[in-house]
Short mmCIF file of C-alpha atoms in Angstrom, two decimals:
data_model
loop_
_atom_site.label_atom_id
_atom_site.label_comp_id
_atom_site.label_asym_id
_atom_site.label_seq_id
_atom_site.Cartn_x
_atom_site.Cartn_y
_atom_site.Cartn_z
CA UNK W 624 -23.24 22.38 9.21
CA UNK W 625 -21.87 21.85 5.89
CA UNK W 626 -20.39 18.66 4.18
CA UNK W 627 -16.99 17.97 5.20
CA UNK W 628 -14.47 16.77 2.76
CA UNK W 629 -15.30 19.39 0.14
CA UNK W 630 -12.34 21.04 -2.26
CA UNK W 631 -12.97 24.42 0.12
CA UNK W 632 -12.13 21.98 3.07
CA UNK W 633 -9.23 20.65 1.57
CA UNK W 634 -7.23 24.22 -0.11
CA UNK W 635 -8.39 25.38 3.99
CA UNK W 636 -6.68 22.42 5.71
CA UNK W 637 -3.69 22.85 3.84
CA UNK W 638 -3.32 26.99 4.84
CA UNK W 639 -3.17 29.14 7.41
CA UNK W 640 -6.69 29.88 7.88
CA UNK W 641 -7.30 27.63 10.56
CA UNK W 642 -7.66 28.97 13.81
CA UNK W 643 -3.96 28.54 16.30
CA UNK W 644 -5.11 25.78 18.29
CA UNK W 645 -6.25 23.42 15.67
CA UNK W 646 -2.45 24.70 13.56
CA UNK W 647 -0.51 23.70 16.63
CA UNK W 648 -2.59 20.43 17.12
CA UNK W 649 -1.84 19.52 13.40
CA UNK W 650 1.59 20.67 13.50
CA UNK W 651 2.23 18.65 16.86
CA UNK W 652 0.24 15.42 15.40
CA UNK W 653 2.43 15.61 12.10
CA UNK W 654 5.42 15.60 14.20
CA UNK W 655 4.54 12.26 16.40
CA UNK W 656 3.34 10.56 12.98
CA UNK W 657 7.19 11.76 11.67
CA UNK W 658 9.48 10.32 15.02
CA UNK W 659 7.26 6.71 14.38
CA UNK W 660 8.30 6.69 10.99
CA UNK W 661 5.02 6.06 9.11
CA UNK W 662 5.75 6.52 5.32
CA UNK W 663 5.59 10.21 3.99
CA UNK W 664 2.13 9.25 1.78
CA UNK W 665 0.55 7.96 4.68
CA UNK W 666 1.36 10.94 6.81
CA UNK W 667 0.28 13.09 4.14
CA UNK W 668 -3.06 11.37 4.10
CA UNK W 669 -3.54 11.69 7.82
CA UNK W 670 -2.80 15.59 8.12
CA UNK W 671 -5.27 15.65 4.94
CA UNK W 672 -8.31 13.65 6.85
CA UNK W 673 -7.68 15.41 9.89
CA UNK W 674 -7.19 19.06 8.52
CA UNK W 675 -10.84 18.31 7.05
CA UNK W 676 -12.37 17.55 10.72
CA UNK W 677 -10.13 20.92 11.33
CA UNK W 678 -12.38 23.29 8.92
CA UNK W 679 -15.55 21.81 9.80
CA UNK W 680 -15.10 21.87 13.52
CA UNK W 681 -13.75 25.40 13.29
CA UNK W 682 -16.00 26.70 11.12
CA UNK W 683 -18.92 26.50 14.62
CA UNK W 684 -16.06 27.46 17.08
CA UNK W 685 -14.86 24.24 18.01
CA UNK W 686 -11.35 23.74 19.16
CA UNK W 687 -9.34 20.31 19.52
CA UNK W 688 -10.22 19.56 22.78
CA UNK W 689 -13.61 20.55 22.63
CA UNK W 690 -14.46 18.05 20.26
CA UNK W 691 -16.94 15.33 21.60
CA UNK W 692 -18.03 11.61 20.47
CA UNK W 693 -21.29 13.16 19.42
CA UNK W 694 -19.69 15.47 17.06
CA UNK W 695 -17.52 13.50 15.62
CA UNK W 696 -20.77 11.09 15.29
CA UNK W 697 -22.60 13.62 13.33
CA UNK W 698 -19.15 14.35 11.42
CA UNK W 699 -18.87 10.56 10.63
CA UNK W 700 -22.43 10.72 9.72
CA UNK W 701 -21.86 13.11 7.14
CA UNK W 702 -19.22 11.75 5.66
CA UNK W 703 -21.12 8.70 5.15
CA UNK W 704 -23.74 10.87 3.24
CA UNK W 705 -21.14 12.89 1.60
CA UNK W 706 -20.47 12.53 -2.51
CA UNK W 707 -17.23 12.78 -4.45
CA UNK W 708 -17.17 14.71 -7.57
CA UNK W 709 -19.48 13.23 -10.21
CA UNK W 710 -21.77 12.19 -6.90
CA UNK W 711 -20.74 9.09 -5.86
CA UNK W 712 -20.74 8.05 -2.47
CA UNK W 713 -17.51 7.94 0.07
CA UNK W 714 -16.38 4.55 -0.70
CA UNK W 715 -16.92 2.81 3.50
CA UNK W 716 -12.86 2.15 3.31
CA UNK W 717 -12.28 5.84 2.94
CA UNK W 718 -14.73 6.80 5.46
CA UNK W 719 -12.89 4.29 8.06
CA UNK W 720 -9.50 5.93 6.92
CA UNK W 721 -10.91 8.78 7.80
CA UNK W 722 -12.00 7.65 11.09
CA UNK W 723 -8.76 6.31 11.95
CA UNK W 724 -7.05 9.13 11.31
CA UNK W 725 -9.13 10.91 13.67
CA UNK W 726 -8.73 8.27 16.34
CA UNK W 727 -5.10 8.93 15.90
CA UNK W 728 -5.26 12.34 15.92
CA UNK W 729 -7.23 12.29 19.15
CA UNK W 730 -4.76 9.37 20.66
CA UNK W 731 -1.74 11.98 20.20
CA UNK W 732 -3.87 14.66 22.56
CA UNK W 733 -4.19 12.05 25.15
CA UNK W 734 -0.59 11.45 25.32
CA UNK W 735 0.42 15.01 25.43
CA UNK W 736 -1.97 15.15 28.13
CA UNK W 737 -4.16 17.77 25.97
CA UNK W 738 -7.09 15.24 26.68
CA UNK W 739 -8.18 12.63 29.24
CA UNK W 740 -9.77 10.53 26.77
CA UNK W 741 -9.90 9.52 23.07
CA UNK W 742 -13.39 10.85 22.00
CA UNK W 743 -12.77 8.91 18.52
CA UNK W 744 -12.62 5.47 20.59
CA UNK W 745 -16.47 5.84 20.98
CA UNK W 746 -17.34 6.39 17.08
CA UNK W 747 -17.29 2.84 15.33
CA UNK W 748 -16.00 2.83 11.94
CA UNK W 749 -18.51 1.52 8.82
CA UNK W 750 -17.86 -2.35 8.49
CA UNK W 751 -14.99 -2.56 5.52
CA UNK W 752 -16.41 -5.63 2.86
CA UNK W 753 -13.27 -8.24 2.95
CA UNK W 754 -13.35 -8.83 -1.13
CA UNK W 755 -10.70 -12.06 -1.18
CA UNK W 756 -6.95 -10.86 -2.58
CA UNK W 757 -6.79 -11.53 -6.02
CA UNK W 758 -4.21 -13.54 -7.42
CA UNK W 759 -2.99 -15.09 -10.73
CA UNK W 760 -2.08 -18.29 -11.46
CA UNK W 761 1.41 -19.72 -11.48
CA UNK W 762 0.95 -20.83 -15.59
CA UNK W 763 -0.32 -17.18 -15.59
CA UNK W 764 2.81 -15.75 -13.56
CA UNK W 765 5.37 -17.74 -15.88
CA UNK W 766 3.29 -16.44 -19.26
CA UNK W 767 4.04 -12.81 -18.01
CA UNK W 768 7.15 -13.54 -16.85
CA UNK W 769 8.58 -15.23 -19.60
CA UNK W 770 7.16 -12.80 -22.22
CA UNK W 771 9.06 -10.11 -20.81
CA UNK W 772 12.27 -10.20 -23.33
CA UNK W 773 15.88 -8.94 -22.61
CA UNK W 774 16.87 -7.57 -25.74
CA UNK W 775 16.87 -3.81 -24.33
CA UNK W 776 18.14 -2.39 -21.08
CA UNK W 777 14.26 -1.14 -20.02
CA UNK W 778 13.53 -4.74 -21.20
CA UNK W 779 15.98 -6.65 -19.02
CA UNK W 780 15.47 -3.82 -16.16
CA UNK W 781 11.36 -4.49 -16.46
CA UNK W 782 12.46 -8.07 -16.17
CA UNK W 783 14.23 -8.15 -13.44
CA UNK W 784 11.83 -5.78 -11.60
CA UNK W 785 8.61 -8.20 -11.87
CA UNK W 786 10.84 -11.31 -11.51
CA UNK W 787 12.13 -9.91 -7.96
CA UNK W 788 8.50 -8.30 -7.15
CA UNK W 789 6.98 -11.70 -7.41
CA UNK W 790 10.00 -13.93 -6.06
CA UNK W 791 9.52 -11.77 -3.01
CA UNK W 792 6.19 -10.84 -2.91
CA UNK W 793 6.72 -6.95 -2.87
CA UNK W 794 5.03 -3.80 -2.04
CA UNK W 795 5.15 -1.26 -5.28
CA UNK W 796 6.76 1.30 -2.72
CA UNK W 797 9.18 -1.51 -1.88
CA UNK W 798 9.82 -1.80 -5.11
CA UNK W 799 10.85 1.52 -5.91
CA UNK W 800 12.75 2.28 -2.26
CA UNK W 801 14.73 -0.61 -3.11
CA UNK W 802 19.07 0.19 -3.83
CA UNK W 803 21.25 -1.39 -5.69
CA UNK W 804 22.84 -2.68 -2.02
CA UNK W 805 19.65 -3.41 -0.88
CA UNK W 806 20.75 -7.33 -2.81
CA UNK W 807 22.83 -9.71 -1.42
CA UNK W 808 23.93 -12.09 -4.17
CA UNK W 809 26.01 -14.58 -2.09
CA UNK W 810 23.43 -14.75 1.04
CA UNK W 811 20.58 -15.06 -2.04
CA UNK W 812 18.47 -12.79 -0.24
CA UNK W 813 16.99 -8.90 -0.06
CA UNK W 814 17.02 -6.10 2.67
CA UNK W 815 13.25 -4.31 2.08
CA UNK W 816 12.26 -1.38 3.66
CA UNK W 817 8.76 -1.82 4.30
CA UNK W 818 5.68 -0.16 6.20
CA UNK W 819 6.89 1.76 8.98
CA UNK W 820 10.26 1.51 7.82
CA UNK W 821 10.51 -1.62 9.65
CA UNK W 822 13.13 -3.43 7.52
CA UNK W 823 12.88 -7.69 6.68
CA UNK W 824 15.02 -9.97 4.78
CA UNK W 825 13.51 -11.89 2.66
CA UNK W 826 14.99 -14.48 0.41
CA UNK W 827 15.54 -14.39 -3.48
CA UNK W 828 14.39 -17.24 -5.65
CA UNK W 829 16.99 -18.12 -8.15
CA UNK W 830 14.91 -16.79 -11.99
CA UNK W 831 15.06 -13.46 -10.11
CA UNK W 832 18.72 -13.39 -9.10
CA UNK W 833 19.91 -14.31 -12.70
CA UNK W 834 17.11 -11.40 -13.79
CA UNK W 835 18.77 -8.84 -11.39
CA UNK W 836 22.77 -10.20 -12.51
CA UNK W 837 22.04 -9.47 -15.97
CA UNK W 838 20.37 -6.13 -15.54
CA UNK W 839 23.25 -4.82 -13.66
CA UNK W 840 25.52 -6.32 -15.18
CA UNK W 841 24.48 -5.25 -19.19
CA UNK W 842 21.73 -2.72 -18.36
CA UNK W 843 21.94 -0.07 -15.27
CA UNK W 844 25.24 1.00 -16.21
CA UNK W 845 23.99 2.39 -19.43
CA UNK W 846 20.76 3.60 -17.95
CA UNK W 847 22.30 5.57 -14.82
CA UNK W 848 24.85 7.00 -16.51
CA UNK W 849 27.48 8.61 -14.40
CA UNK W 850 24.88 9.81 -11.96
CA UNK W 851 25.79 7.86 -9.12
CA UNK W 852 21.92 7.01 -8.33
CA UNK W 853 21.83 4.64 -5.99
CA UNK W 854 18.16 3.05 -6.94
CA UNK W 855 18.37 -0.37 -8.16
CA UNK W 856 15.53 0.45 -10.49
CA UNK W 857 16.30 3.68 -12.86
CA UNK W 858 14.44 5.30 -15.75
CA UNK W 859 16.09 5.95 -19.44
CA UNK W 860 16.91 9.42 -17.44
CA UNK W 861 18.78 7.46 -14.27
CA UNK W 862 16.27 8.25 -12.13
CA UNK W 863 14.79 6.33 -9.56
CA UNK W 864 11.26 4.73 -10.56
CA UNK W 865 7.87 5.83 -9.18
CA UNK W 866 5.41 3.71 -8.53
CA UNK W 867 3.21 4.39 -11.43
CA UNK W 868 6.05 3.88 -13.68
CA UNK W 869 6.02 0.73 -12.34
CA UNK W 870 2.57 -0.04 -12.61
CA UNK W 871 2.57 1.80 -16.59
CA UNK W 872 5.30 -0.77 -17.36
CA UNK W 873 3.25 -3.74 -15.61
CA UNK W 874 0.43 -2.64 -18.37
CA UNK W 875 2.43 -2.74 -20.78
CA UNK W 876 3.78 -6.99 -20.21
CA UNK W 877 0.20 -7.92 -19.21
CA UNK W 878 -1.01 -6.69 -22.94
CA UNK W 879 1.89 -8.56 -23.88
CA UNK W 880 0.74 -11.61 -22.82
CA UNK W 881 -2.59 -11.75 -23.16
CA UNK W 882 -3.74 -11.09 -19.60
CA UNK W 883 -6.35 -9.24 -18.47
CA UNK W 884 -6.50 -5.77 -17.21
CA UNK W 885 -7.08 -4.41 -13.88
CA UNK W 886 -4.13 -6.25 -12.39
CA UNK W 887 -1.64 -3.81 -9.79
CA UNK W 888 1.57 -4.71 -8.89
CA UNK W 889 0.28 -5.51 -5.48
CA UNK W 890 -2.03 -8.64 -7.75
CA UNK W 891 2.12 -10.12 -7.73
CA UNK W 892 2.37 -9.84 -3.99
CA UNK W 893 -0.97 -11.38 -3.46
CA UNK W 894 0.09 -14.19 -6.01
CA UNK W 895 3.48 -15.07 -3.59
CA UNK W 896 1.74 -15.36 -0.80
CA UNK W 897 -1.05 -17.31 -2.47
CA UNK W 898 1.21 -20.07 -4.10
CA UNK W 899 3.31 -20.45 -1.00
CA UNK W 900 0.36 -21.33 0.98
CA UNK W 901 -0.72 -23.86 -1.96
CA UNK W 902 2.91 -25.29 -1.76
CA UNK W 903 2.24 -25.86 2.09
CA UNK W 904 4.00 -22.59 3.87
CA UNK W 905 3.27 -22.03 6.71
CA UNK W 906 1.47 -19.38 7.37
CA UNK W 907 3.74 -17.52 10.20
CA UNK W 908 6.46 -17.63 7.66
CA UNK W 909 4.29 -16.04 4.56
CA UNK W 910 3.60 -12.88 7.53
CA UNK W 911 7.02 -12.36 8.01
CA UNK W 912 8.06 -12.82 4.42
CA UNK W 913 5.34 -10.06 3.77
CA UNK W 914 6.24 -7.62 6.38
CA UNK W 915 2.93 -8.30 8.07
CA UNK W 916 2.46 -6.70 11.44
CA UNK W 917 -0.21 -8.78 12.35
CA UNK W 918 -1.16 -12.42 11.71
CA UNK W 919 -4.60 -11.75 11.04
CA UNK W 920 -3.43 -9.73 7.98
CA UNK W 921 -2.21 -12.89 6.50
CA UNK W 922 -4.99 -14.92 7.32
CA UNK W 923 -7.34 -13.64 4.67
CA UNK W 924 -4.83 -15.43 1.71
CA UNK W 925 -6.13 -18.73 3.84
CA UNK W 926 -9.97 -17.75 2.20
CA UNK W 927 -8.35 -17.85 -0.35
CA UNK W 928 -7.15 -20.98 -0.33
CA UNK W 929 -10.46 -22.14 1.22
CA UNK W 930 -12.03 -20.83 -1.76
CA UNK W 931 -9.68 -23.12 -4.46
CA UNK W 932 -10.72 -26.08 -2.36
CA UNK W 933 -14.15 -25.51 -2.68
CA UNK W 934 -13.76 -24.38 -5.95
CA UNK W 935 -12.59 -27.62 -7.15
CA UNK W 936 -14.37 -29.85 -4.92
CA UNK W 937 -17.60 -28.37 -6.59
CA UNK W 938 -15.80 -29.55 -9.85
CA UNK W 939 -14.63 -33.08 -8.98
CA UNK W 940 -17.05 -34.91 -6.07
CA UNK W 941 -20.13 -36.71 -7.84
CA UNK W 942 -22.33 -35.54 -5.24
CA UNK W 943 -20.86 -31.69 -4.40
#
């Protein structure tokens, strides 16, 4: 059999030359992923990983429900062996992606009744390394921060979007989703949209409420125009940001103050949750401040903060 997850596989997945029943599985599996409301990228990436299995499996006659754990075994198997372009290796996070989107896949048949039992459930996924969540420091937070100047409405809109993202410890899509009624000056807090479009309310800290007041007050108007977008964050255009504007923007103020590259939006969010747990939050709180479905999520920012300790009492005892 060949290497799944080639370009062939992908331009395949994506057409109509798969055979009907693995069309009307996808079709019917895109659908369920639709009514729970996961977010259009994920979704996207699911019907990708799956549509993959789709061509490989169909390419030896195999349909959707006659798909076994020792195929997909041999499938996981060589995806673990397979190479990118340029020849590196499947990075073991996208192989378990993969995997999961499988076991999803396969869940959906067992509902509809399609199959008895998830053959996915008896293909482990590769052991994901848990690399701690990097974060910056709060000296290094204000020096971005406060280099950020007002003087221009992109300036004062840039401002206000990295004074809310890290005030409330947002996602970049969060970011971008958010409208300008999505703020509620006189209850001090925001309505996100998160994962799942599950929506929190999370509160605003005071620098970023002043940030947002003067950008809408001085700034958006001229920036949207008579457009009636109703983004809270607009391009020069009026359009509503993307997420890599966001992150081209973040580039920029980090060069601006001296800070090191390689830091994502999501570094901010990892920095909130980090300093509240310094400051003595508890950590049920900092998961539903984060839109965390599970606690354990929110337990790796306490390694974290295991790590400072240890960190410092290497620096300070006598005897450490």
């Amino acid at each position: 059999m060949k290497n799944p997850a080639t370009d062939e596989d992908r331009r395949a997945a994506d057409g109509d030359a798969l055979p009907a029943p693995w069309r009307e599985a996808l079709t019917s599996f895109d659908r369920s992923l639709q009514a729970r409301g996961m977010a259009e990228k994920t979704r996207r990436a699911y019907g990708l990983d799956v549509g993959e299995l789709a061509v490989w499996a169909a390419a030896t006659g195999v349909s959707p429900d006659g798909v076994r754990h020792r195929i997909l075994r041999r499938y996981a198997a060589q995806l673990a062996a397979a190479r990118r372009e340029g020849g590196r290796a499947l990075a073991r996070q996208t192989v378990a992606r993969k995997l999961a989107a499988i076991r999803s896949f396969y869940g959906h048949l067992v509902e509809r009744g399609a199959l008895e039992q998830n053959p996915a459930d008896l293909v482990p996924s590769p052991r994901r390394p848990r690399g701690l969540p990097r974060a910056l420091r709060t000296d290094q937070i204000e020096r971005l921060l406060d280099r950020i100047p007002t003087r221009t409405p992109l300036e004062a809109r840039d401002r206000a979007l990295f004074e809310l993202a890290y005030s409330c410890g947002l996602r970049c899509e969060e970011i971008v989703n958010l409208d300008v009624d999505s703020i509620d000056f006189d209850g001090e807090e925001l309505r996100v949209l998160g994962k799942g479009s599950k929506t929190r309310i999370v509160p605003v800290g005071e620098p970023a409420q002043a940030a947002l007041e003067r950008y809408l007050s001085r700034s958006r108007p001229s920036l949207a125009g008579r457009r009636g977008e109703p983004a809270l964050f607009v391009s020069k255009t009026g359009r509503r940001l993307s997420a890599s504007d966001v992150r081209r923007r973040l580039r920029v103020w980090l060069r601006t103050a001296g800070l090191a590259g390689g830091i994502s939006p999501h570094v901010l969010r990892h920095s909130f949750a980090t300093h509240l747990l310094e400051g003595g939050a508890d950590l049920r709180a900092i998961q539903e401040l984060l839109g965390h479905a599970s606690l354990s999520t929110t337990q790796l920012y306490t390694r974290v903060e295991s790590g400072r300790l240890r960190s410092q009492y290497a620096r300070s005892h006598p005897r450490a």
